[in-house]
Amino acid sequence: MHLVRRGARRPPSDLPLLLGGSDADPGASFPAHRRLLGSALSVTHALHAAPRRPEHAIPPLPPTPSWTRLRDPEHAHLWQAAVAEHCHLARVAQPEAEAALVALSEHLERAARLAWAPEPGLFARAVEECLLVSVFDADVASRHAQRAWRRWWVEQPYGPAVGPRDAVTMVRDEARRERELRADWAAAWALWAARARLHRSA
């Protein structure tokens, strides 16, 4: 049993669906992907619960990315099953599938800590759209957030400075650029969440 400190952020209300709980749809697509993500996200929330943030706040990077935790034998079979499923569905080779799953896991770890994630229904819908984009490169309602994530993901990690004279300037520019990319991504997801609320209440 994990203890959550007073005032900590609640995990997404839809996390049991990812974990394959009793309310999960047995015919849901991407079962291996969902088991992998459910395991990774449950660990993330147990270890890194954070205070609630405003809608456009930028979550910090997780200290330990989920894909590095998968070296643990307990999670290795989840990783292998998800890679095999991704190879089959997306029709890509293993290295491409592994890269896609790393990016997907990192994306959802960050999205799970945004302000709208605990709202009923929203995080499950975000997971569904992220899966569709990762596996099929589908056009989804969160397309702007997906593109913002890709820009952020592609531009990190940053390359080394070319020389001592340029090092300070490059580090400063890279830090500013990352802040811009993270802000664009968080704002795009916030806009998606606002539209999803309107659609739900209509």
CSV table of C-alpha atoms in Angstrom, one decimal:
chain,number,residue,atom,x,y,z
A,1,MET,CA,0.0,0.0,0.0
A,2,HIS,CA,1.4,3.4,-1.0
A,3,LEU,CA,0.9,6.4,1.2
A,4,VAL,CA,0.2,9.7,-0.5
A,5,ARG,CA,1.1,12.8,1.5
A,6,ARG,CA,-1.7,15.3,2.3
A,7,GLY,CA,-2.4,17.7,-0.5
A,8,ALA,CA,-0.7,15.6,-3.1
A,9,ARG,CA,-2.0,15.4,-6.7
A,10,ARG,CA,-4.5,12.6,-7.3
A,11,PRO,CA,-3.4,10.2,-10.1
A,12,PRO,CA,-5.6,10.1,-13.2
A,13,SER,CA,-9.0,8.8,-12.3
A,14,ASP,CA,-8.8,6.4,-15.2
A,15,LEU,CA,-5.6,4.7,-14.1
A,16,PRO,CA,-7.5,1.4,-13.1
A,17,LEU,CA,-8.6,1.1,-16.8
A,18,LEU,CA,-4.9,1.1,-17.8
A,19,LEU,CA,-4.1,-1.5,-15.2
A,20,GLY,CA,-6.8,-3.8,-16.5
A,21,GLY,CA,-9.1,-3.4,-13.5
A,22,SER,CA,-12.6,-4.8,-13.2
A,23,ASP,CA,-14.1,-1.8,-15.1
A,24,ALA,CA,-11.7,-2.2,-18.1
A,25,ASP,CA,-13.2,-3.2,-21.4
A,26,PRO,CA,-11.9,-6.8,-22.1
A,27,GLY,CA,-12.1,-6.0,-25.8
A,28,ALA,CA,-10.0,-2.9,-25.6
A,29,SER,CA,-7.4,-2.4,-28.2
A,30,PHE,CA,-3.6,-2.4,-27.5
A,31,PRO,CA,-3.8,-4.7,-24.5
A,32,ALA,CA,0.0,-5.1,-24.1
A,33,HIS,CA,0.6,-1.4,-24.5
A,34,ARG,CA,-2.0,-0.7,-21.8
A,35,ARG,CA,-0.5,-3.1,-19.4
A,36,LEU,CA,2.9,-1.6,-19.9
A,37,LEU,CA,1.6,1.9,-19.5
A,38,GLY,CA,-0.5,1.1,-16.5
A,39,SER,CA,2.5,-0.4,-14.7
A,40,ALA,CA,4.7,2.5,-15.5
A,41,LEU,CA,2.2,5.2,-14.6
A,42,SER,CA,1.2,3.5,-11.3
A,43,VAL,CA,4.9,3.5,-10.2
A,44,THR,CA,5.2,7.1,-11.3
A,45,HIS,CA,2.3,8.3,-9.2
A,46,ALA,CA,3.4,6.3,-6.2
A,47,LEU,CA,6.9,7.8,-6.3
A,48,HIS,CA,6.4,11.2,-7.6
A,49,ALA,CA,3.0,12.6,-6.5
A,50,ALA,CA,3.2,16.4,-6.9
A,51,PRO,CA,1.1,19.3,-5.6
A,52,ARG,CA,-1.8,20.4,-7.9
A,53,ARG,CA,-0.7,22.9,-10.5
A,54,PRO,CA,-2.6,25.5,-12.6
A,55,GLU,CA,-3.9,24.4,-16.0
A,56,HIS,CA,-0.9,25.6,-18.0
A,57,ALA,CA,1.8,24.6,-15.5
A,58,ILE,CA,4.7,22.6,-16.9
A,59,PRO,CA,5.4,19.3,-15.1
A,60,PRO,CA,9.0,18.6,-14.2
A,61,LEU,CA,10.7,15.7,-15.9
A,62,PRO,CA,10.3,12.4,-14.0
A,63,PRO,CA,13.6,11.6,-12.1
A,64,THR,CA,13.5,8.0,-13.3
A,65,PRO,CA,11.8,7.4,-16.7
A,66,SER,CA,9.6,4.4,-16.8
A,67,TRP,CA,11.5,2.7,-19.6
A,68,THR,CA,14.7,2.6,-17.6
A,69,ARG,CA,12.7,0.9,-14.7
A,70,LEU,CA,11.8,-1.8,-17.2
A,71,ARG,CA,15.2,-3.4,-16.6
A,72,ASP,CA,13.6,-4.8,-13.5
A,73,PRO,CA,12.7,-8.5,-14.4
A,74,GLU,CA,9.2,-7.9,-13.0
A,75,HIS,CA,8.5,-5.4,-15.9
A,76,ALA,CA,10.6,-7.0,-18.6
A,77,HIS,CA,7.8,-9.3,-19.9
A,78,LEU,CA,5.5,-6.2,-20.1
A,79,TRP,CA,8.0,-4.4,-22.2
A,80,GLN,CA,8.7,-7.4,-24.5
A,81,ALA,CA,4.9,-8.0,-25.0
A,82,ALA,CA,4.3,-4.3,-25.8
A,83,VAL,CA,7.2,-4.3,-28.3
A,84,ALA,CA,5.9,-7.4,-30.0
A,85,GLU,CA,2.4,-5.9,-30.2
A,86,HIS,CA,3.8,-2.6,-31.6
A,87,CYS,CA,5.8,-4.4,-34.2
A,88,HIS,CA,2.7,-6.3,-35.3
A,89,LEU,CA,0.2,-3.5,-35.4
A,90,ALA,CA,2.4,-0.7,-36.7
A,91,ARG,CA,4.4,-3.0,-39.0
A,92,VAL,CA,7.8,-1.7,-37.9
A,93,ALA,CA,11.0,-3.4,-36.9
A,94,GLN,CA,11.9,-3.9,-33.2
A,95,PRO,CA,14.2,-0.8,-32.8
A,96,GLU,CA,11.4,1.4,-34.2
A,97,ALA,CA,8.9,-0.2,-31.9
A,98,GLU,CA,11.1,0.2,-28.8
A,99,ALA,CA,11.8,3.9,-29.7
A,100,ALA,CA,8.0,4.5,-30.1
A,101,LEU,CA,7.2,2.9,-26.7
A,102,VAL,CA,9.9,4.9,-24.9
A,103,ALA,CA,8.4,8.2,-26.4
A,104,LEU,CA,4.9,7.1,-25.6
A,105,SER,CA,5.7,6.2,-22.0
A,106,GLU,CA,7.6,9.4,-21.5
A,107,HIS,CA,4.7,11.5,-23.0
A,108,LEU,CA,2.1,9.9,-20.8
A,109,GLU,CA,4.2,10.2,-17.7
A,110,ARG,CA,4.3,13.9,-18.2
A,111,ALA,CA,0.7,14.2,-19.4
A,112,ALA,CA,-0.5,12.3,-16.3
A,113,ARG,CA,0.8,15.2,-14.1
A,114,LEU,CA,-1.0,18.0,-15.9
A,115,ALA,CA,-3.8,19.8,-14.1
A,116,TRP,CA,-6.6,18.2,-16.2
A,117,ALA,CA,-5.5,14.6,-15.8
A,118,PRO,CA,-7.5,13.7,-12.7
A,119,GLU,CA,-10.8,14.7,-14.3
A,120,PRO,CA,-13.0,11.7,-15.0
A,121,GLY,CA,-12.7,10.5,-18.6
A,122,LEU,CA,-10.1,12.9,-19.8
A,123,PHE,CA,-6.9,10.9,-19.1
A,124,ALA,CA,-8.4,7.7,-20.6
A,125,ARG,CA,-9.3,9.7,-23.7
A,126,ALA,CA,-5.8,11.2,-23.9
A,127,VAL,CA,-4.2,7.7,-23.5
A,128,GLU,CA,-6.4,6.4,-26.4
A,129,GLU,CA,-5.4,9.3,-28.7
A,130,CYS,CA,-1.7,8.9,-27.8
A,131,LEU,CA,-1.9,5.1,-28.5
A,132,LEU,CA,-3.6,5.8,-31.9
A,133,VAL,CA,-0.9,8.3,-32.8
A,134,SER,CA,2.0,6.1,-31.6
A,135,VAL,CA,0.8,3.0,-33.4
A,136,PHE,CA,-1.0,4.3,-36.5
A,137,ASP,CA,0.1,7.9,-36.7
A,138,ALA,CA,-3.7,8.7,-36.7
A,139,ASP,CA,-5.2,12.2,-36.9
A,140,VAL,CA,-6.8,12.8,-33.5
A,141,ALA,CA,-8.3,15.7,-31.6
A,142,SER,CA,-5.1,16.2,-29.6
A,143,ARG,CA,-3.1,16.6,-32.8
A,144,HIS,CA,-1.6,19.9,-31.7
A,145,ALA,CA,-0.4,18.5,-28.4
A,146,GLN,CA,0.9,15.5,-30.2
A,147,ARG,CA,2.9,17.7,-32.6
A,148,ALA,CA,4.2,19.8,-29.7
A,149,TRP,CA,5.3,16.6,-27.9
A,150,ARG,CA,7.2,15.5,-31.0
A,151,ARG,CA,9.0,18.8,-31.3
A,152,TRP,CA,10.0,18.6,-27.7
A,153,TRP,CA,11.0,15.0,-27.8
A,154,VAL,CA,13.0,15.3,-31.1
A,155,GLU,CA,15.0,18.2,-29.8
A,156,GLN,CA,16.2,16.4,-26.6
A,157,PRO,CA,18.7,15.5,-25.5
A,158,TYR,CA,20.6,18.5,-26.8
A,159,GLY,CA,24.0,18.0,-28.4
A,160,PRO,CA,27.3,19.1,-26.8
A,161,ALA,CA,28.7,22.6,-27.2
A,162,VAL,CA,31.3,22.9,-30.1
A,163,GLY,CA,33.9,24.7,-28.0
A,164,PRO,CA,34.5,26.3,-24.6
A,165,ARG,CA,33.6,29.8,-26.0
A,166,ASP,CA,30.2,28.6,-27.2
A,167,ALA,CA,29.4,26.4,-24.2
A,168,VAL,CA,27.6,29.0,-22.0
A,169,THR,CA,25.6,30.5,-24.8
A,170,MET,CA,24.5,27.1,-26.1
A,171,VAL,CA,23.4,25.9,-22.7
A,172,ARG,CA,21.5,29.1,-22.1
A,173,ASP,CA,19.8,28.9,-25.5
A,174,GLU,CA,19.0,25.2,-25.1
A,175,ALA,CA,17.4,25.8,-21.7
A,176,ARG,CA,15.3,28.6,-23.1
A,177,ARG,CA,14.3,26.5,-26.1
A,178,GLU,CA,13.3,23.6,-23.9
A,179,ARG,CA,11.1,25.9,-21.7
A,180,GLU,CA,9.4,27.1,-24.9
A,181,LEU,CA,8.8,23.6,-26.1
A,182,ARG,CA,7.5,22.4,-22.8
A,183,ALA,CA,5.2,25.4,-22.5
A,184,ASP,CA,3.8,24.9,-26.0
A,185,TRP,CA,3.1,21.2,-25.2
A,186,ALA,CA,1.4,21.9,-21.9
A,187,ALA,CA,-0.7,24.7,-23.4
A,188,ALA,CA,-1.8,22.5,-26.3
A,189,TRP,CA,-3.0,19.7,-23.9
A,190,ALA,CA,-4.8,22.3,-21.8
A,191,LEU,CA,-6.7,23.6,-24.9
A,192,TRP,CA,-7.5,20.0,-25.8
A,193,ALA,CA,-8.9,19.4,-22.3
A,194,ALA,CA,-11.0,22.5,-22.4
A,195,ARG,CA,-12.5,21.4,-25.7
A,196,ALA,CA,-13.1,17.9,-24.4
A,197,ARG,CA,-15.0,19.3,-21.4
A,198,LEU,CA,-17.3,21.4,-23.7
A,199,HIS,CA,-17.9,18.4,-25.9
A,200,ARG,CA,-18.8,16.2,-22.9
A,201,SER,CA,-21.2,18.8,-21.5
A,202,ALA,CA,-22.9,19.4,-24.8
